[in-house]
PDB file of C-alpha atoms in Angstrom:
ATOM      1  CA  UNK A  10      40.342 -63.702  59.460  1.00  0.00           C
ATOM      2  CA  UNK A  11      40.230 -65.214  56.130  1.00  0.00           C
ATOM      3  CA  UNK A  12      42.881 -63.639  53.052  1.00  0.00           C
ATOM      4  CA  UNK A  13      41.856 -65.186  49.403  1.00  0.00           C
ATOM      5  CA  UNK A  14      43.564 -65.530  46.516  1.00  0.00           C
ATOM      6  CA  UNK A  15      42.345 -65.750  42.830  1.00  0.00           C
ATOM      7  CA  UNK A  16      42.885 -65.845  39.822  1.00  0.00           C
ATOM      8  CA  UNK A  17      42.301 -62.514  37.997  1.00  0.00           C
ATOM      9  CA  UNK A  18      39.646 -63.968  35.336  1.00  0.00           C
ATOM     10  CA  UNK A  19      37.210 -66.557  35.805  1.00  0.00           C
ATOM     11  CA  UNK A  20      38.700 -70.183  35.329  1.00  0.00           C
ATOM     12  CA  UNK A  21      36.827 -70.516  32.410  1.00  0.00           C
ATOM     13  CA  UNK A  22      38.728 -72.062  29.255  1.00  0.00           C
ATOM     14  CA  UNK A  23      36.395 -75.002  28.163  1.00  0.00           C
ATOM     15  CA  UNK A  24      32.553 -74.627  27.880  1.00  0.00           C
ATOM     16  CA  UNK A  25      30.046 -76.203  31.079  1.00  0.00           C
ATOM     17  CA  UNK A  26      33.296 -77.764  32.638  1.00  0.00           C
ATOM     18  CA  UNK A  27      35.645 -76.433  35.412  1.00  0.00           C
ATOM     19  CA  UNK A  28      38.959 -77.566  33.064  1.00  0.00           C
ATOM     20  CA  UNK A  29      39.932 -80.298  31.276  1.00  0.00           C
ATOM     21  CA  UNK A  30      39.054 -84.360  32.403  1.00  0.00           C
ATOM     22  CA  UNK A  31      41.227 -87.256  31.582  1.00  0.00           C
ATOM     23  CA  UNK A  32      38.328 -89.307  31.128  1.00  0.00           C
ATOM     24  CA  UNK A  33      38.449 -87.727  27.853  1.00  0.00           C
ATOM     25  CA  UNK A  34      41.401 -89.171  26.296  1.00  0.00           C
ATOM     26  CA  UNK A  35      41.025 -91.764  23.507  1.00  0.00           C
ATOM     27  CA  UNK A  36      43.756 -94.470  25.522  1.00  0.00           C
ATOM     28  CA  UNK A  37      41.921 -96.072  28.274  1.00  0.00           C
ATOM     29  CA  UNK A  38      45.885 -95.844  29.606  1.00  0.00           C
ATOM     30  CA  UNK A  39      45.620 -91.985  28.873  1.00  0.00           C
ATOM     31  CA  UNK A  40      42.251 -92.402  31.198  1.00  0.00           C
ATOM     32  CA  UNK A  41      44.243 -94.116  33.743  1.00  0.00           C
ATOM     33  CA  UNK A  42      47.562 -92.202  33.962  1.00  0.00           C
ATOM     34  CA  UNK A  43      46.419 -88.818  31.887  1.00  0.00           C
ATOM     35  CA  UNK A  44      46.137 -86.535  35.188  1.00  0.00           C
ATOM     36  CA  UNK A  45      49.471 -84.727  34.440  1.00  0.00           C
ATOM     37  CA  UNK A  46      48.617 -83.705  30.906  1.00  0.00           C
ATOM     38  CA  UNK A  47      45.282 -82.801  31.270  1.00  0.00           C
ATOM     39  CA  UNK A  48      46.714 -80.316  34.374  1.00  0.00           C
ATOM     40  CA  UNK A  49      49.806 -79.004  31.907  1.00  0.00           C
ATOM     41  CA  UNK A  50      46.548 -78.398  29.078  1.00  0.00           C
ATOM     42  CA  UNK A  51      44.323 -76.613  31.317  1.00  0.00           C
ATOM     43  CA  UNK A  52      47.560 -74.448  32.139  1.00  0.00           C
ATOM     44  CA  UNK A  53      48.291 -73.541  28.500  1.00  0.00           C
ATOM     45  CA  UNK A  54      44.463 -73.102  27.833  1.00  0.00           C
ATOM     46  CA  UNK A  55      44.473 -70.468  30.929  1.00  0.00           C
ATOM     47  CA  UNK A  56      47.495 -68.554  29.401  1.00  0.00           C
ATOM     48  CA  UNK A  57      45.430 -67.856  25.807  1.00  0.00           C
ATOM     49  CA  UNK A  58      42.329 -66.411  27.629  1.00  0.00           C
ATOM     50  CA  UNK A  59      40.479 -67.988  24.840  1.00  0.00           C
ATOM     51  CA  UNK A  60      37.862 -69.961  26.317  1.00  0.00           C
ATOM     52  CA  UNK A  61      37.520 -73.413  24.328  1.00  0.00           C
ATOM     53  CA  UNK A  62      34.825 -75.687  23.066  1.00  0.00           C
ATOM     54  CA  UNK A  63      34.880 -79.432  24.450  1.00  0.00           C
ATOM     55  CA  UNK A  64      35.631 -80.541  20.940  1.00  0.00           C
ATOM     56  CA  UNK A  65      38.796 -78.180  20.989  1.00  0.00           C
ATOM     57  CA  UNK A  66      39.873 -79.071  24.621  1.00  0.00           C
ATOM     58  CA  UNK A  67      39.807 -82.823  23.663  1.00  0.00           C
ATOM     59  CA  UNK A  68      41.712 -81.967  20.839  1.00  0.00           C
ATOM     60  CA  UNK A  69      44.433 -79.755  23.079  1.00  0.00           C
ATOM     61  CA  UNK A  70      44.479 -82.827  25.687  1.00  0.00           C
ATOM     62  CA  UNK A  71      45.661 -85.020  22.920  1.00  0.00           C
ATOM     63  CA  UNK A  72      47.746 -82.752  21.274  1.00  0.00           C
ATOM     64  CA  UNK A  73      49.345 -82.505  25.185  1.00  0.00           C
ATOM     65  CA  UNK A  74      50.383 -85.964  24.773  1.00  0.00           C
ATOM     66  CA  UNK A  75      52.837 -85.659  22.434  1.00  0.00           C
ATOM     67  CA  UNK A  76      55.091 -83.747  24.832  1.00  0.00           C
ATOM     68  CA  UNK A  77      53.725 -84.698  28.131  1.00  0.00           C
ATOM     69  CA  UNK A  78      52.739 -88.781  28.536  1.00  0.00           C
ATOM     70  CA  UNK A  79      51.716 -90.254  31.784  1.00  0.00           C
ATOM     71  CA  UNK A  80      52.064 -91.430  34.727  1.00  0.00           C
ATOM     72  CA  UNK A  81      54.379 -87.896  35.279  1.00  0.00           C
ATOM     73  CA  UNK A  82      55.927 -88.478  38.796  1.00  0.00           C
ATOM     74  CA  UNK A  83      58.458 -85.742  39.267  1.00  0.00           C
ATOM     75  CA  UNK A  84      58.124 -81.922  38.446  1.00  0.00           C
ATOM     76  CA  UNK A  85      60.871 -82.332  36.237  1.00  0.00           C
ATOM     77  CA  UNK A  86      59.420 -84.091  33.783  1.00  0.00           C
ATOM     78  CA  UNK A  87      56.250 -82.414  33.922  1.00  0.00           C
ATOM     79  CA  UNK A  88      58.396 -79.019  33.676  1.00  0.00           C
ATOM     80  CA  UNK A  89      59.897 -80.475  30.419  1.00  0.00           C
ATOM     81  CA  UNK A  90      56.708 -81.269  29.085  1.00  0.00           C
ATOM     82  CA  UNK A  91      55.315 -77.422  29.344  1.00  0.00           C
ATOM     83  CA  UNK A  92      58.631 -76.426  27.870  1.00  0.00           C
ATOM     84  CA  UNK A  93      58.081 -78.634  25.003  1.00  0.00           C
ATOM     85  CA  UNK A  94      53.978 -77.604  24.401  1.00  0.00           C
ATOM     86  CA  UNK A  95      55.092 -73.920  24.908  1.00  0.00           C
ATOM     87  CA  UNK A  96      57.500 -74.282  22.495  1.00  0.00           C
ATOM     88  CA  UNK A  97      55.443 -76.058  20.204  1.00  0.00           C
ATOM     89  CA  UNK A  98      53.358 -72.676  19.769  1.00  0.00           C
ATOM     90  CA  UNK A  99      56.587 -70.589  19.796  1.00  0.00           C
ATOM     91  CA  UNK A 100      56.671 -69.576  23.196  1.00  0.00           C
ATOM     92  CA  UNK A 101      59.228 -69.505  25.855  1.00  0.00           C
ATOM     93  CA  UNK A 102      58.337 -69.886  29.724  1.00  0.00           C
ATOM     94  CA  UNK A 103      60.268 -70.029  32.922  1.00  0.00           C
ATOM     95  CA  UNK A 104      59.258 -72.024  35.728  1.00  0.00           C
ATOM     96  CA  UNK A 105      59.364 -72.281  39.244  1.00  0.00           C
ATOM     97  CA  UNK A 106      58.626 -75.196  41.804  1.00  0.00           C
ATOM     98  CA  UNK A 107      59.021 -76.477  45.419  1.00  0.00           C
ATOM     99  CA  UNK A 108      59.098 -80.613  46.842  1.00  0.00           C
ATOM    100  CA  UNK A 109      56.489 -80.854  50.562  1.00  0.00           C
ATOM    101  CA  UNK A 110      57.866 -83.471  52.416  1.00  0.00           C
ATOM    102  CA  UNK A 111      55.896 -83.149  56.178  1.00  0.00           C
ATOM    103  CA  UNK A 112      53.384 -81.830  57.328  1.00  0.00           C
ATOM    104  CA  UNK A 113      54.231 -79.356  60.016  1.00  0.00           C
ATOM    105  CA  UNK A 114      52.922 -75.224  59.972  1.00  0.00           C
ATOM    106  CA  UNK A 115      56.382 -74.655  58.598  1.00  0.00           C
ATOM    107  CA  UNK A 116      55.903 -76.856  55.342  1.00  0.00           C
ATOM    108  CA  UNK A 117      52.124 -75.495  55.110  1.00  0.00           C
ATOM    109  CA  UNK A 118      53.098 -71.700  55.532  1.00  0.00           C
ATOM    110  CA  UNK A 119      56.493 -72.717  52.829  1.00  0.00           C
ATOM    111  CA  UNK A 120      53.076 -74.210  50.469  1.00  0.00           C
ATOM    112  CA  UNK A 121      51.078 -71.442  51.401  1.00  0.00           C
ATOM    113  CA  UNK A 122      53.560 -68.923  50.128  1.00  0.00           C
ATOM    114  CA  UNK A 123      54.628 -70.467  47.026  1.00  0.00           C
ATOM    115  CA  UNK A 124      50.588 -70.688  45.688  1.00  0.00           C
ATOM    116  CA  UNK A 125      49.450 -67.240  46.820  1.00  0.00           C
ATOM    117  CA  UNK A 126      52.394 -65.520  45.733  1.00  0.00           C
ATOM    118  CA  UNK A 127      51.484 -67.750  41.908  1.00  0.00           C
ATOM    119  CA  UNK A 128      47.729 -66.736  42.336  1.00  0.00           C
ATOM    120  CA  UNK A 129      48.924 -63.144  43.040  1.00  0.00           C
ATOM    121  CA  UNK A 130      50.666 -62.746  39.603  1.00  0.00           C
ATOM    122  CA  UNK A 131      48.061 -64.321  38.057  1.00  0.00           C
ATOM    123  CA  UNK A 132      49.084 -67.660  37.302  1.00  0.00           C
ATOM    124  CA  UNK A 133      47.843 -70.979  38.436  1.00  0.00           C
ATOM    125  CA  UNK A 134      49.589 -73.409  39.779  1.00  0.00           C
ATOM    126  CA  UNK A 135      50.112 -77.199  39.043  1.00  0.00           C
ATOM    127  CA  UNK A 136      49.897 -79.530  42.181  1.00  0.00           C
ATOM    128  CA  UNK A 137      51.247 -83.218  42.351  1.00  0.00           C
ATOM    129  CA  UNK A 138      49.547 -85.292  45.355  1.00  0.00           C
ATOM    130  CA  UNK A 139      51.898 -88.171  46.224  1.00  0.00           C
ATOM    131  CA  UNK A 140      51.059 -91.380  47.608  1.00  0.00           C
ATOM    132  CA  UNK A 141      48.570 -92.096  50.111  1.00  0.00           C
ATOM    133  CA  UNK A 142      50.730 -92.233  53.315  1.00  0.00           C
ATOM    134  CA  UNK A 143      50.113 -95.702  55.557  1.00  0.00           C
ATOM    135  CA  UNK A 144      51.071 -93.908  58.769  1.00  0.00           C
ATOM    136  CA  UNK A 145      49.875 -91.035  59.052  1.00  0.00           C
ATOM    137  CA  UNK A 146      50.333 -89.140  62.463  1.00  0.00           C
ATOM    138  CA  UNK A 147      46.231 -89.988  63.759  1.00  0.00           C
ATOM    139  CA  UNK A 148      46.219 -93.592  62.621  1.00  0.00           C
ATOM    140  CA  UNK A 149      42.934 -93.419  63.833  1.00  0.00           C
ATOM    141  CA  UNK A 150      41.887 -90.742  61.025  1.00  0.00           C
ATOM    142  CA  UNK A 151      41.075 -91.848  57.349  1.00  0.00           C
ATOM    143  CA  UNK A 152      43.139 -90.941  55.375  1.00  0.00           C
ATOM    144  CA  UNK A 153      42.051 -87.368  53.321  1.00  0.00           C
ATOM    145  CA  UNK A 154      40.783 -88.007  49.863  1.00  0.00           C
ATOM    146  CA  UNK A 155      42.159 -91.078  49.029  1.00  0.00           C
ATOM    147  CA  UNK A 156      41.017 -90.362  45.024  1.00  0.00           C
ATOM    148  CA  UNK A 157      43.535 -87.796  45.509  1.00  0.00           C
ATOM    149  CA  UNK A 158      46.244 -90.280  45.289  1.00  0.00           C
ATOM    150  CA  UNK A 159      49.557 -89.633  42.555  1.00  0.00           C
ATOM    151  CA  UNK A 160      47.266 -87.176  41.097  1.00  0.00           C
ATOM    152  CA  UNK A 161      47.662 -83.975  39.086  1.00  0.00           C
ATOM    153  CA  UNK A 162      45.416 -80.709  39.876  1.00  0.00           C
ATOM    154  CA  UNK A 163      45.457 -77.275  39.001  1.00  0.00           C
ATOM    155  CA  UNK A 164      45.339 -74.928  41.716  1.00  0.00           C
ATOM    156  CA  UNK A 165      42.580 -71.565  40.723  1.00  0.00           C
ATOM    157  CA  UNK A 166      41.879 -70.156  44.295  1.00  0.00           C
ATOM    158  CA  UNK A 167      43.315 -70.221  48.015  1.00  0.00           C
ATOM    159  CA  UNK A 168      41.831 -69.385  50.943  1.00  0.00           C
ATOM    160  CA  UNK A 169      43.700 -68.643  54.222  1.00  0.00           C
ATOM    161  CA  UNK A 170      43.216 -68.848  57.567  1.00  0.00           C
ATOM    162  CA  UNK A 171      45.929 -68.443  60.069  1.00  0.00           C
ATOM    163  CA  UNK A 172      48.640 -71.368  59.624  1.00  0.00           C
ATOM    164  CA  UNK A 173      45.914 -73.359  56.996  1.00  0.00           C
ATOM    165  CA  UNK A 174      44.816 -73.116  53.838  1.00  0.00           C
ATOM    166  CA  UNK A 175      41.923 -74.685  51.647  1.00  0.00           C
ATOM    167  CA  UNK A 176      42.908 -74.886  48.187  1.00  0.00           C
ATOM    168  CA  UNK A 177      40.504 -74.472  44.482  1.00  0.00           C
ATOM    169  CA  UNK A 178      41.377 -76.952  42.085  1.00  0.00           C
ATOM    170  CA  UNK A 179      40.385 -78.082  39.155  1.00  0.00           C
ATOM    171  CA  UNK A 180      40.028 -82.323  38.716  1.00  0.00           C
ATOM    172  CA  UNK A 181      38.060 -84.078  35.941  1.00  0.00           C
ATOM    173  CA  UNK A 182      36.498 -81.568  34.727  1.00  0.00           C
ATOM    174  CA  UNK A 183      35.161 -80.388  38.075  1.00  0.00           C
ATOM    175  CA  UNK A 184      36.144 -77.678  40.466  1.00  0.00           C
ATOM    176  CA  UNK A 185      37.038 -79.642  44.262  1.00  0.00           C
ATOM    177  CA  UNK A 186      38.211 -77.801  47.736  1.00  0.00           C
ATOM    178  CA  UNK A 187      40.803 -79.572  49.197  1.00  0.00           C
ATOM    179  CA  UNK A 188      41.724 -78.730  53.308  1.00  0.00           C
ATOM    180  CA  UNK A 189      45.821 -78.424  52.977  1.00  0.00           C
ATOM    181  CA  UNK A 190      46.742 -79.499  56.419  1.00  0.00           C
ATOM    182  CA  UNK A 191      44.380 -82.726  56.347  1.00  0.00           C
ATOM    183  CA  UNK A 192      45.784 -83.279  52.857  1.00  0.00           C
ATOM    184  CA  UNK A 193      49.440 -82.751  53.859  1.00  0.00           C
ATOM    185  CA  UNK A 194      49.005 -85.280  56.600  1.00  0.00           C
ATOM    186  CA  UNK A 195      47.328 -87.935  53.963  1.00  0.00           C
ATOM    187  CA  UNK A 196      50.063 -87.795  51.323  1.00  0.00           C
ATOM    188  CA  UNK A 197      54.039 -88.605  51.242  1.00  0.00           C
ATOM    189  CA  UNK A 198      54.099 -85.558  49.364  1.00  0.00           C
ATOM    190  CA  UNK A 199      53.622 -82.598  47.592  1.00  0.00           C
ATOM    191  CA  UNK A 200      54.917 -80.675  45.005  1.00  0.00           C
ATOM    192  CA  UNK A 201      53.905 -77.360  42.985  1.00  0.00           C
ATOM    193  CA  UNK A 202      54.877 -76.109  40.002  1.00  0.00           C
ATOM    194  CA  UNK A 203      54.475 -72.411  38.725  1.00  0.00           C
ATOM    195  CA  UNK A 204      54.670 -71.284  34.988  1.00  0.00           C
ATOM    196  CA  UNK A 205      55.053 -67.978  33.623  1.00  0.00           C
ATOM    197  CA  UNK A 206      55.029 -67.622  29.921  1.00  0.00           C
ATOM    198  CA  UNK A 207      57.659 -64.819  28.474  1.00  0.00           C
ATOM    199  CA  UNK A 208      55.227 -63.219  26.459  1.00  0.00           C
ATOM    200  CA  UNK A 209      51.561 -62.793  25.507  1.00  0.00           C
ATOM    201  CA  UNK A 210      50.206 -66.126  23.407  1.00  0.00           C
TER     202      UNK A 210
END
């Protein structure tokens, strides 16, 4: 039996796209390394519930930038940034996140847990892919989405099944499904990050 979990409203903030892309940043380094931003600006642009034009999501992606540059490799620092953009617009947050290192039903169900209980208050939540990993437990397997690789994505939806999940996310301006115990087993690891802003915006 399958339980889902979504967002109240439809993930809708920026007209004919599924969320921000970074192939939309004026850099060509922003292109390359932009991931992290672009998932911290489709977070804030979720939180108005004001759905935006592609010329005003550009705008918010470089406006982003200015408190969030990439490559963002920890939660930390990607915390900081949405601390810093909420701020910006004279809004406090608090924030929540967990580190997935393994890839075992324990670390799945401790993943599991942490999104749907996100998803259940109505927020999404901000996923870091790590590195591809070289030896993964099938060798014989390819790894799972290698584009998928140090990369930023914003969780919308999760849908459960036993001890596994499949995940909704939101990637260059696209909406993907992503299997979470193929995906555990591809990457070093994973982290989440939850935001909850103290007040309307």
């Amino acid at each position: 039996m399958t339980k889902s979990f979504r967002l109240v409203q439809e993930f809708d903030i920026v007209d004919d796209y599924f969320g921000g892309d970074q192939m939309w940043f004026k850099s060509q380094y922003d292109v390359k390394t932009g991931c992290g931003p672009v998932a911290l600006a489709n977070t804030y642009a979720w939180f108005t519930q004001k759905p935006l034009s592609l010329a005003d999501m550009k705008q918010l992606q470089e406006e982003t930038l200015s408190y969030l540059q990439g490559p963002v490799l920890t939660p930390g620092k990607y915390i900081r940034g949405a601390r810093k953009l909420f701020q910006s617009k004279g809004q406090k947050i608090e924030s929540d996140s967990i580190i997935i290192l393994g890839s075992g039903s324990v670390k799945r169900k401790e993943m599991i847990l942490f999104i749907s209980k996100s998803l259940e208050d109505n927020r999404p939540v901000t996923l870091l892919l790590g590195p591809n990993n070289p030896r993964q437990e099938l060798p014989h397997e390819e790894i799972y989405r290698k584009d998928f690789s140090s990369h930023w994505v914003l969780v919308t939806g999760l849908d459960v099944t036993g001890d596994d999940a499949v995940l909704y996310v939101s990637s260059w301006g696209k909406e993907f499904t992503l299997e979470l115990s193929r995906l555990m087993k591809s990457k070093l690891i994973l982290s989440c990050v939850s935001i909850k802003p103290l007040g309307k915006l």
